[in-house]
PDB file of C-alpha atoms in Angstrom:
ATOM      1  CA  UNK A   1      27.840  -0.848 -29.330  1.00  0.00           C
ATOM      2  CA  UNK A   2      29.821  -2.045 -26.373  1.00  0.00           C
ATOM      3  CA  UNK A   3      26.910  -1.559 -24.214  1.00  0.00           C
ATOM      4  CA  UNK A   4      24.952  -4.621 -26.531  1.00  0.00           C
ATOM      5  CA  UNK A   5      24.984  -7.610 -23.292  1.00  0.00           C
ATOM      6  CA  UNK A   6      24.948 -11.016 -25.167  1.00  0.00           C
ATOM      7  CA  UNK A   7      22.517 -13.780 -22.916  1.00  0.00           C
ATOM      8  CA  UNK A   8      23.357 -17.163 -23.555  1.00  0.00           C
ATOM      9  CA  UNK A   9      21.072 -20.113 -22.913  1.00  0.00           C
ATOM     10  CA  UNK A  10      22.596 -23.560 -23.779  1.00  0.00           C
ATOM     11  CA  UNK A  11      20.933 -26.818 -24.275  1.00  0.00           C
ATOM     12  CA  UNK A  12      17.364 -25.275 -24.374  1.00  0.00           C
ATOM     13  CA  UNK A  13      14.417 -27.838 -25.049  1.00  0.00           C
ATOM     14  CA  UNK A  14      12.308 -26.946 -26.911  1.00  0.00           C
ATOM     15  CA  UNK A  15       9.606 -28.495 -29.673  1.00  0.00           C
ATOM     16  CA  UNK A  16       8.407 -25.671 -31.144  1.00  0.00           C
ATOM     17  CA  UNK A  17       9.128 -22.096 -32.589  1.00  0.00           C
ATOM     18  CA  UNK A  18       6.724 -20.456 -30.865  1.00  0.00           C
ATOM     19  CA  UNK A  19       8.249 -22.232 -27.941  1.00  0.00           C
ATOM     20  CA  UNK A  20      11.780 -21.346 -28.642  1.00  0.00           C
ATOM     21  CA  UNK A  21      10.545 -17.559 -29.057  1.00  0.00           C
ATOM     22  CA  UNK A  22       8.369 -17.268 -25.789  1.00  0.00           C
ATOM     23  CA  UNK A  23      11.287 -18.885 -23.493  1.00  0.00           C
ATOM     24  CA  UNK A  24      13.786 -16.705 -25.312  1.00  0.00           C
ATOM     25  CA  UNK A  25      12.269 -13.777 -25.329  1.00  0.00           C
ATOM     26  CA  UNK A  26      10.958 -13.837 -21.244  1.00  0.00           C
ATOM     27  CA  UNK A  27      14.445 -14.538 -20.531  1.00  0.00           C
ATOM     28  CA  UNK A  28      15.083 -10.419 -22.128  1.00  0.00           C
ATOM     29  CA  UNK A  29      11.977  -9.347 -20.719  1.00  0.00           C
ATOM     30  CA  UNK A  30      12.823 -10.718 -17.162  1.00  0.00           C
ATOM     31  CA  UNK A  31      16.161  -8.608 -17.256  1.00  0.00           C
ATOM     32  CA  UNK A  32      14.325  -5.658 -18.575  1.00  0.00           C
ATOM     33  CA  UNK A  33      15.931  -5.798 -22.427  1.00  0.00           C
ATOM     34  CA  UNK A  34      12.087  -5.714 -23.937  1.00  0.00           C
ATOM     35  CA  UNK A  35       8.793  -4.581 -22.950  1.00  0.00           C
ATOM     36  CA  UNK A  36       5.947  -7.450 -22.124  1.00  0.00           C
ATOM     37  CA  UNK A  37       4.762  -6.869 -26.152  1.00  0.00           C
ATOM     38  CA  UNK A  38       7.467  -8.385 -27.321  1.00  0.00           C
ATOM     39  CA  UNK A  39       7.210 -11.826 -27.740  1.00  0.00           C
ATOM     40  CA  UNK A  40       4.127 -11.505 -28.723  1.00  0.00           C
ATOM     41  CA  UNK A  41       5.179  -9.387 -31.362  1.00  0.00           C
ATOM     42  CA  UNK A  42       7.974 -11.336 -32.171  1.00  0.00           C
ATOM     43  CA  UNK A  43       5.880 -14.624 -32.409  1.00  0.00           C
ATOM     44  CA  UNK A  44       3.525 -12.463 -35.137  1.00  0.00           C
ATOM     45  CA  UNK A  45       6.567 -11.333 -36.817  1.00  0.00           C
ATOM     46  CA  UNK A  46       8.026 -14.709 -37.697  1.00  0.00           C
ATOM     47  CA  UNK A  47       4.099 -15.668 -38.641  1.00  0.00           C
ATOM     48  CA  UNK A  48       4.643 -13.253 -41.422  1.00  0.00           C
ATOM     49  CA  UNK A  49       8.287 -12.854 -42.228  1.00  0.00           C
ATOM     50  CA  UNK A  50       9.869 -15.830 -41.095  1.00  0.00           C
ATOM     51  CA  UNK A  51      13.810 -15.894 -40.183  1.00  0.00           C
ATOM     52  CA  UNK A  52      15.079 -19.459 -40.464  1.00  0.00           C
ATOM     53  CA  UNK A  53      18.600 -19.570 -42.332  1.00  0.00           C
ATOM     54  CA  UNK A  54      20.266 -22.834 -44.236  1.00  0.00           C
ATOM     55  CA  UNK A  55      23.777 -22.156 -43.167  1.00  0.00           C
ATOM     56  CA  UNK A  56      26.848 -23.586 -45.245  1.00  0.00           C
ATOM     57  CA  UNK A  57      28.143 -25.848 -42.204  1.00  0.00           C
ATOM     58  CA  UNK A  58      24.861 -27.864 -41.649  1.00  0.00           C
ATOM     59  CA  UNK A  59      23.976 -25.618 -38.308  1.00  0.00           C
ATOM     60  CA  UNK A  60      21.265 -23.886 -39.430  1.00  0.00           C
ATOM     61  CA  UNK A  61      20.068 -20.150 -37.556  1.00  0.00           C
ATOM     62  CA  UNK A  62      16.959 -18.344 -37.049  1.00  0.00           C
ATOM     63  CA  UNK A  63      16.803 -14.727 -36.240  1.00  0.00           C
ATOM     64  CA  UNK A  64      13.414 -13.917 -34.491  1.00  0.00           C
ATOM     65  CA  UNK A  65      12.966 -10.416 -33.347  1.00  0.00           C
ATOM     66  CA  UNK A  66      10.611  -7.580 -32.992  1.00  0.00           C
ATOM     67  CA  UNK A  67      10.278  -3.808 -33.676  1.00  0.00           C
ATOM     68  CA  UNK A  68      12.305  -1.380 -31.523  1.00  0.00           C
ATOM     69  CA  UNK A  69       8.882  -0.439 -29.873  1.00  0.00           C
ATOM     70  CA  UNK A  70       8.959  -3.025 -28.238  1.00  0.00           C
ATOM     71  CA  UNK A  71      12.523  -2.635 -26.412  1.00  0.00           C
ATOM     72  CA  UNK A  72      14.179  -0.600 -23.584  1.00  0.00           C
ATOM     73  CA  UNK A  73      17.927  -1.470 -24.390  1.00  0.00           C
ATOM     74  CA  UNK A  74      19.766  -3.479 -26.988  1.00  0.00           C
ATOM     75  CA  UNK A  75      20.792  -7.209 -26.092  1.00  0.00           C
ATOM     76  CA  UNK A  76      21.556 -10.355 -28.166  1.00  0.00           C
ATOM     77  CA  UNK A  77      19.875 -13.560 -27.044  1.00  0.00           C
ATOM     78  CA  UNK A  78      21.166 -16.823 -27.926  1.00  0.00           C
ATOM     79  CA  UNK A  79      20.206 -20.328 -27.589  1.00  0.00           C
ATOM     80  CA  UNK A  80      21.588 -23.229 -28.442  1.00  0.00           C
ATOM     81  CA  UNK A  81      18.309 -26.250 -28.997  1.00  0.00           C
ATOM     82  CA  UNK A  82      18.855 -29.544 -27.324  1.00  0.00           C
ATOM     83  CA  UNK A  83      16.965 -30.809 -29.998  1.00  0.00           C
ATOM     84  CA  UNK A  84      16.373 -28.857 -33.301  1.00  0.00           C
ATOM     85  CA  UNK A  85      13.341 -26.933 -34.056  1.00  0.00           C
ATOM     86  CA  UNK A  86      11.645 -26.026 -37.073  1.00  0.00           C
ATOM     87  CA  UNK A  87      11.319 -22.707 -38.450  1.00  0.00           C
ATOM     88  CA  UNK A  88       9.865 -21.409 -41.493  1.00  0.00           C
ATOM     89  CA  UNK A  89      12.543 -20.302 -44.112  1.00  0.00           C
ATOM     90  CA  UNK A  90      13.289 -16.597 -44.592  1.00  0.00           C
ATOM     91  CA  UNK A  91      13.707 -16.862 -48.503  1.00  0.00           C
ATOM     92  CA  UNK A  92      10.835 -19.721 -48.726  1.00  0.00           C
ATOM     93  CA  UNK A  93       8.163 -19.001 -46.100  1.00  0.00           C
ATOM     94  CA  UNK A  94       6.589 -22.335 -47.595  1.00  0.00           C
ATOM     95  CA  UNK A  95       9.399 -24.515 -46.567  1.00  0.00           C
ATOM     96  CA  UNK A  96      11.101 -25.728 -43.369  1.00  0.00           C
ATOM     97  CA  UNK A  97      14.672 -25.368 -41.904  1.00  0.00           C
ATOM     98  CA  UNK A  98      16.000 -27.587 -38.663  1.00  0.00           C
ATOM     99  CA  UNK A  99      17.563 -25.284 -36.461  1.00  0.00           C
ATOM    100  CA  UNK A 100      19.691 -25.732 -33.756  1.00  0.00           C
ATOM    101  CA  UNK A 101      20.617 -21.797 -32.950  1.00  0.00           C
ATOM    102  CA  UNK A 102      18.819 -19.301 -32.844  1.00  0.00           C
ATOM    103  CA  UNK A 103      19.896 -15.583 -32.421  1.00  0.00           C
ATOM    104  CA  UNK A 104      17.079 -13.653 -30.828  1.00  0.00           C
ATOM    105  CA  UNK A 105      17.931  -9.169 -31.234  1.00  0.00           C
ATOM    106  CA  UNK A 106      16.355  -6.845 -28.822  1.00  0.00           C
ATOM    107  CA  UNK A 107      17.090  -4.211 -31.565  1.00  0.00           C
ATOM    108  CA  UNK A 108      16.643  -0.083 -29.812  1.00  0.00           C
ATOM    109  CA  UNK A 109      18.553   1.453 -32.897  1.00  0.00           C
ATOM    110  CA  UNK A 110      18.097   0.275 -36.560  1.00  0.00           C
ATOM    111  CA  UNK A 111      21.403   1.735 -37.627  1.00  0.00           C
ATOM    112  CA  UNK A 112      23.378   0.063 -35.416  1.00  0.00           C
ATOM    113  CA  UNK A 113      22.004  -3.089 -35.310  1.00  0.00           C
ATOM    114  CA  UNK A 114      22.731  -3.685 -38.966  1.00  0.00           C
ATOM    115  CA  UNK A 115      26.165  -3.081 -38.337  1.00  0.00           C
ATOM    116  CA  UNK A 116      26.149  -5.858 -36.202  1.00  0.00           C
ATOM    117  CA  UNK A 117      24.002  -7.946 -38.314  1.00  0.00           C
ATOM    118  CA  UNK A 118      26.775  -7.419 -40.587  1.00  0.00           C
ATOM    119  CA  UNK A 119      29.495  -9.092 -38.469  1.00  0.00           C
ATOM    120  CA  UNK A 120      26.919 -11.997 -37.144  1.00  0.00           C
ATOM    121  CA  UNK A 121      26.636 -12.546 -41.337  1.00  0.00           C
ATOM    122  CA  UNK A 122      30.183 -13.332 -41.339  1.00  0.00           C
ATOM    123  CA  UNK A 123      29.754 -15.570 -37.639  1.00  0.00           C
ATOM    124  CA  UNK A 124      26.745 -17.236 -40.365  1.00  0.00           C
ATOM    125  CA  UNK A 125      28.838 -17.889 -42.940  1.00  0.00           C
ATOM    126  CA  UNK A 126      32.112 -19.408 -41.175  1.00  0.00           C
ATOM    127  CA  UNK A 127      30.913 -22.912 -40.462  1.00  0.00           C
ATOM    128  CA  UNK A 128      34.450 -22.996 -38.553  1.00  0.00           C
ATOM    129  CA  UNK A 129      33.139 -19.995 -35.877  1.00  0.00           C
ATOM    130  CA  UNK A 130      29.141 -21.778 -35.984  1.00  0.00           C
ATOM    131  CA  UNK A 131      31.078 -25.161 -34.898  1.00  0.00           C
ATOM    132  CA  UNK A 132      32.871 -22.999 -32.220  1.00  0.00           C
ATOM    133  CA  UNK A 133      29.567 -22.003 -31.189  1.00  0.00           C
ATOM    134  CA  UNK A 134      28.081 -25.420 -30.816  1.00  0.00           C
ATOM    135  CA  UNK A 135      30.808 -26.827 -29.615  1.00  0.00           C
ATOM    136  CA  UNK A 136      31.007 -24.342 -26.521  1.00  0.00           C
ATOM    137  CA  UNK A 137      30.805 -25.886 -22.794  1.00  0.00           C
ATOM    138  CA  UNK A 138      30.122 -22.549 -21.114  1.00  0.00           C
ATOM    139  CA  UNK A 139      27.559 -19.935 -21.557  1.00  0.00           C
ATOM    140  CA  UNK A 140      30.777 -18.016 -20.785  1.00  0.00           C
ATOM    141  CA  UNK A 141      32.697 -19.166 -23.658  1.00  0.00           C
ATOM    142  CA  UNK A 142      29.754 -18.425 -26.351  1.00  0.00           C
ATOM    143  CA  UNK A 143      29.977 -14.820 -24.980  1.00  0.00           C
ATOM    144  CA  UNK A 144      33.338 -14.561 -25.591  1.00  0.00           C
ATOM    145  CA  UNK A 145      33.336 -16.631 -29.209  1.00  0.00           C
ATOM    146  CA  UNK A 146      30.543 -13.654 -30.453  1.00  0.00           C
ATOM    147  CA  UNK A 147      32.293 -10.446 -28.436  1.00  0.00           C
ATOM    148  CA  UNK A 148      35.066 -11.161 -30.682  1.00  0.00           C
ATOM    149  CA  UNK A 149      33.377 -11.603 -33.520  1.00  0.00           C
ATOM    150  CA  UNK A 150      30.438  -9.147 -33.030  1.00  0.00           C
ATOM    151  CA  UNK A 151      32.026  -5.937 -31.166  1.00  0.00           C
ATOM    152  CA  UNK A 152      34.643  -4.007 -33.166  1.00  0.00           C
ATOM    153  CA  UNK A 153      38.153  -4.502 -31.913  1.00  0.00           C
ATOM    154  CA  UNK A 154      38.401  -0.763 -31.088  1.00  0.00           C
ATOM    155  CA  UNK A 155      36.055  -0.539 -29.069  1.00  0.00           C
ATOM    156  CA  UNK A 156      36.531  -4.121 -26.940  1.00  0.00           C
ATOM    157  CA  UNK A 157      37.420  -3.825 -23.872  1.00  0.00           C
ATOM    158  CA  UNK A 158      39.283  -5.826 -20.937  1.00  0.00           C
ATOM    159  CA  UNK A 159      37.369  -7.758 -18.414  1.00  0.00           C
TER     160      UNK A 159
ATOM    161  CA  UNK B   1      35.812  -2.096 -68.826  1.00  0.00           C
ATOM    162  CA  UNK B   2      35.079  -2.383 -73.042  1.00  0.00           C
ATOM    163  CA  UNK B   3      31.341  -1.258 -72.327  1.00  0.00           C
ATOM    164  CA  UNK B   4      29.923   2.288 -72.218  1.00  0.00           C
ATOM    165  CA  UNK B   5      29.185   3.068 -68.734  1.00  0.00           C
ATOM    166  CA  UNK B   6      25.147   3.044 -67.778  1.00  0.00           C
ATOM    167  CA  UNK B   7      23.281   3.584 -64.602  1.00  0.00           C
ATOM    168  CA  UNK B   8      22.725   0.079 -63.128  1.00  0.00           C
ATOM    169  CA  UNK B   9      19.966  -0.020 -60.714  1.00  0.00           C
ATOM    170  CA  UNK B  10      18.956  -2.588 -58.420  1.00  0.00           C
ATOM    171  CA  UNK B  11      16.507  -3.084 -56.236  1.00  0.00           C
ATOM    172  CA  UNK B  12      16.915  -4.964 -52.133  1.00  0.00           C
ATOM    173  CA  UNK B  13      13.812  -5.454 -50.236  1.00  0.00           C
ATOM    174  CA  UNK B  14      13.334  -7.214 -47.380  1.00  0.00           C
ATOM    175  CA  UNK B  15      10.401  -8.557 -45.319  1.00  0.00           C
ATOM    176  CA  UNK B  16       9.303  -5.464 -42.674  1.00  0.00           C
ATOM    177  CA  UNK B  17      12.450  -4.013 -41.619  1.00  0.00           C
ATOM    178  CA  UNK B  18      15.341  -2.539 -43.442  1.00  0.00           C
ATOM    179  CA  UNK B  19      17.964  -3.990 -41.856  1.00  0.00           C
ATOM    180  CA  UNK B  20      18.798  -7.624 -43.795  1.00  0.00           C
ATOM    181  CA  UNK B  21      18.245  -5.693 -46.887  1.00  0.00           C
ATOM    182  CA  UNK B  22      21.001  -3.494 -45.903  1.00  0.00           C
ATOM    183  CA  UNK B  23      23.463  -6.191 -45.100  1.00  0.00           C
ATOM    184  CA  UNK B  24      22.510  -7.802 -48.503  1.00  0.00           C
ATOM    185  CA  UNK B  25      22.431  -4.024 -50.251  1.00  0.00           C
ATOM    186  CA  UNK B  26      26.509  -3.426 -48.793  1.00  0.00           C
ATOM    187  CA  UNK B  27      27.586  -7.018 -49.925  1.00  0.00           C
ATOM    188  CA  UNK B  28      26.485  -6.316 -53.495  1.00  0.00           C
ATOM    189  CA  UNK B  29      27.801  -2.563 -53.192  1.00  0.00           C
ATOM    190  CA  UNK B  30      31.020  -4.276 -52.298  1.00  0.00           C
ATOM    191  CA  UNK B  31      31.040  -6.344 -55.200  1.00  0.00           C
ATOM    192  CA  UNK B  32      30.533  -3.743 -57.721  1.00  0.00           C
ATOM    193  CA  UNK B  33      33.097  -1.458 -55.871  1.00  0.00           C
ATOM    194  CA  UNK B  34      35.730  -3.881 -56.451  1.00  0.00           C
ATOM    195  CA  UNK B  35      34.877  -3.850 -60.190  1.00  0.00           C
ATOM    196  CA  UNK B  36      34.753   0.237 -59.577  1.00  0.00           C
ATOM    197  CA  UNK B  37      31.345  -0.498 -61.611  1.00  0.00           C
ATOM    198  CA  UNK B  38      29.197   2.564 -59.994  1.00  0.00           C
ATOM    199  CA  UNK B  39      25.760   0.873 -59.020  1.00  0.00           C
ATOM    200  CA  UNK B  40      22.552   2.536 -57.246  1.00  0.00           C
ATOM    201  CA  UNK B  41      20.898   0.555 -55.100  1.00  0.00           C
ATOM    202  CA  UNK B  42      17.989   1.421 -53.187  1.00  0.00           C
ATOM    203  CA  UNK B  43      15.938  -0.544 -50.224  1.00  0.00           C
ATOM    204  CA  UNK B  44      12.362  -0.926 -49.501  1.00  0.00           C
ATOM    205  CA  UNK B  45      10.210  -3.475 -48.000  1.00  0.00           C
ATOM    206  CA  UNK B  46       8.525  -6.234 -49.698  1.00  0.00           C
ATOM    207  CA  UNK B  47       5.686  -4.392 -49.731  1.00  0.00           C
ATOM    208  CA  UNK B  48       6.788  -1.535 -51.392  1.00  0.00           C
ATOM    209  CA  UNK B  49       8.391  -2.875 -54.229  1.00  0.00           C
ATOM    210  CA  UNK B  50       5.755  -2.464 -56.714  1.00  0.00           C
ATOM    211  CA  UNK B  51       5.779   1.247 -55.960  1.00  0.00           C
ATOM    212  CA  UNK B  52       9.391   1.310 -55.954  1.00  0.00           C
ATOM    213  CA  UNK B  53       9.702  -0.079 -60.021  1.00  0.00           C
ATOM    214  CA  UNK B  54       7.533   2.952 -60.957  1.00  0.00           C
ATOM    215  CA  UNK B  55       9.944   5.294 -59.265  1.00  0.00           C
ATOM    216  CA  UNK B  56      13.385   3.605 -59.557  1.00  0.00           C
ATOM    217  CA  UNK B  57      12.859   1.201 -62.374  1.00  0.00           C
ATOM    218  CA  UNK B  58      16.048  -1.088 -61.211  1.00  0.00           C
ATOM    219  CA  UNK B  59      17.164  -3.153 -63.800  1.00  0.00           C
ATOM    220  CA  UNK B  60      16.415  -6.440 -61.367  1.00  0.00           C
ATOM    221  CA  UNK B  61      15.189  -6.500 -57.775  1.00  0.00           C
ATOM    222  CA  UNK B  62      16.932  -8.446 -55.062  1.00  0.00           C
ATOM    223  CA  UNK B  63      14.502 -10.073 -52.517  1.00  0.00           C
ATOM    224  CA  UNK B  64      15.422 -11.901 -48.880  1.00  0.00           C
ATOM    225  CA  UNK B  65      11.797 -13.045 -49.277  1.00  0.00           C
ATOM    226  CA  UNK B  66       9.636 -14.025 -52.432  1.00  0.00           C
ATOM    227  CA  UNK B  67       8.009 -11.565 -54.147  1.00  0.00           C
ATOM    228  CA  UNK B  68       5.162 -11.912 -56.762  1.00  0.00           C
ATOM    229  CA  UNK B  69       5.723 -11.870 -60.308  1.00  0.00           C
ATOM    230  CA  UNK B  70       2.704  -9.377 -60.282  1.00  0.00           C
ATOM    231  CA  UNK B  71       4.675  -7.118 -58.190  1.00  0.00           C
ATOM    232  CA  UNK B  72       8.101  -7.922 -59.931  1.00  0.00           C
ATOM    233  CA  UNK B  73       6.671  -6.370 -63.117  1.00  0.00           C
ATOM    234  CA  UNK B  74       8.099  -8.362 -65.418  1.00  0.00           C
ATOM    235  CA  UNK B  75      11.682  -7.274 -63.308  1.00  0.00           C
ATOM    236  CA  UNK B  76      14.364 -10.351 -62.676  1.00  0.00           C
ATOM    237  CA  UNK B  77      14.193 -11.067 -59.122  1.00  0.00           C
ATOM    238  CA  UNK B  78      17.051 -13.054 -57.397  1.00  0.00           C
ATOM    239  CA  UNK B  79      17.120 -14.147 -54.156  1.00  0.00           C
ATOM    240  CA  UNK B  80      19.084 -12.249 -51.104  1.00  0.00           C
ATOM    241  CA  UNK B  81      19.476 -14.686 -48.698  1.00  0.00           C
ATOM    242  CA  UNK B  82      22.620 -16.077 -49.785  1.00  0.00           C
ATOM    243  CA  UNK B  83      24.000 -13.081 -48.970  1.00  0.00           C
ATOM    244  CA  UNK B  84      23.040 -13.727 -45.502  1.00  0.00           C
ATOM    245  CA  UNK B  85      24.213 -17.131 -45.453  1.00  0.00           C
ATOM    246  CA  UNK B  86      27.259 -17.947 -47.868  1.00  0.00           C
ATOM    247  CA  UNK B  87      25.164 -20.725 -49.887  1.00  0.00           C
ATOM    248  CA  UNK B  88      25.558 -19.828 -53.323  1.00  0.00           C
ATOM    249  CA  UNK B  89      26.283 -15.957 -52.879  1.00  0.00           C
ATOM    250  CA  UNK B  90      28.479 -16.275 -55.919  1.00  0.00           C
ATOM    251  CA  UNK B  91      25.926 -17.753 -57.729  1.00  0.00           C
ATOM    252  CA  UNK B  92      23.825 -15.254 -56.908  1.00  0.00           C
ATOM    253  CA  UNK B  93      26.161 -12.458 -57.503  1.00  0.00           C
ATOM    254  CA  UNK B  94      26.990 -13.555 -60.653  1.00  0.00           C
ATOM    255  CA  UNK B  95      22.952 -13.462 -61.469  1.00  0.00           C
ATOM    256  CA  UNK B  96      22.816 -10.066 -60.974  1.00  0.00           C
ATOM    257  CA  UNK B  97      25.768  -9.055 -63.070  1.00  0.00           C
ATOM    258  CA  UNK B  98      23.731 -10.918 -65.679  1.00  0.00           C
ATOM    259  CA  UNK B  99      20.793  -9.346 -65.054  1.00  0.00           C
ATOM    260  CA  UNK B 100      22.642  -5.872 -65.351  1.00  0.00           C
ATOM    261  CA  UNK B 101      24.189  -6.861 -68.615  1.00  0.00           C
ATOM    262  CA  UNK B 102      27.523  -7.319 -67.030  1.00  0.00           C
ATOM    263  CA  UNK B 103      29.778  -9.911 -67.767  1.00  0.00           C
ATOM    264  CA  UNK B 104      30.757 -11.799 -64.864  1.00  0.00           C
ATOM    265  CA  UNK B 105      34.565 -11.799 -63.488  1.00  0.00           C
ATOM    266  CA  UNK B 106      36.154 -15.149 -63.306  1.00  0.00           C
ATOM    267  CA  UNK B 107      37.349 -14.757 -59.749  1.00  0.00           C
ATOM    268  CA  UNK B 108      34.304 -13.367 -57.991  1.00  0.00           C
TER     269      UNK B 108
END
């Protein structure tokens, strides 16, 4: 898992999901993460299964992603809204959650991503490590707070 | 543990993929593990769960996204998202002891 890159984009504006998804999701395709189906798959996916989490600490998530046909190599894109954006609740696809991150996986292998859905569960549920996250001045420094947090200790390694 | 041991089932789906379902599935494995209260749970999609109750007939299902009461078959169904999100995972955990017949620990 050490070879999953992490792309940060902070402050994005943004009014819609769609929006959030097709700027997102260019930014993986531009650096080769995803193949030129993928946003558009990822915008259909959310039409039918939407991802929007209500997180304990008020900063609420959304996970849009696609199906591993539509990716070259495993990334995790992040962006932080200037302004939040609504997206269609996971457990409630009939009602609404303001988001203000949103965690976009170029997933290439199923097994291994769910390991580190596991650990970005835990980043969901510490509202101390989601304030870390928005509170973040670099794109640098939200990196770092989710290498920690998402890579296994054993296998980090030094800059 | 007063009670006879019995083969709990339960039931995760998930909207296309497998993988929140997972996450949710190991969370409740863990739970049950630390009550060393054996459990079989099995994942499908949303989609498949009304196939799955003919095959597996869980004793409740566990959904990260609603499913139909048709589908359900008369099953329990609790939702899986706060296993995803720490809002009212006890809660939640402690619905599917009930649902299972279990009483639930105090310190869960």
């Amino acid at each position: 898992m050490r070879d999953m890159d992490i792309l940060v984009v902070l402050e994005m504006d943004s009014s819609s999901t769609e929006e959030v998804i097709r700027k997102l999701g260019k930014l993986l395709e531009e650096k080769g993460y995803v193949k030129d189906t993928f946003v558009q798959a990822t915008i259909e996916r959310e039409k039918s299964v939407p991802t929007g989490l209500e997180l304990a600490g008020g900063v609420n998530a959304a996970l849009p992603h696609a199906g591993v046909e539509h990716v070259n190599k495993p990334a995790l894109a992040v962006a932080r809204l200037k302004r939040p954006v609504t997206f269609r609740r996971m457990d409630d696809p009939e009602s609404e959650v303001s988001v203000r991150i949103v965690f976009m996986p170029a997933i290439k292998d199923p097994s291994s991503y769910i390991k580190t859905l596991m650990r970005l569960v835990d980043v969901f549920k510490d509202p101390k490590v989601m304030d870390l996250l928005m509170k973040a001045r670099t794109e640098r420094e939200v990196v770092q707070i989710l290498r920690e947090r998402l890579l296994p200790s054993e296998e980090s390694e030094e800059p | 543990m007063g009670t006879k041991p019995r083969d709990i089932k339960i039931l995760v789906a998930c909207g296309t993929a497998i993988a929140t379902a997972t996450v949710v599935a190991g969370k409740i494995k863990q739970a049950f593990d630390k009550l060393k209260i054996p459990v079989t749970i099995v994942q499908c999609k949303a989609s498949e769960v009304q196939g799955k109750i003919e095959v597996f007939d869980p004793d409740v299902i566990v959904a990260n996204t609603p499913i139909s009461e048709k589908a359900a078959k008369g099953k329990p169904v609790i939702n899986g998202v706060p296993f995803l999100t720490g809002i009212g995972e006890k809660e939640a955990l402690k619905k599917i002891f009930e649902a299972v017949g279990i009483t639930p620990p105090e310190d869960l």
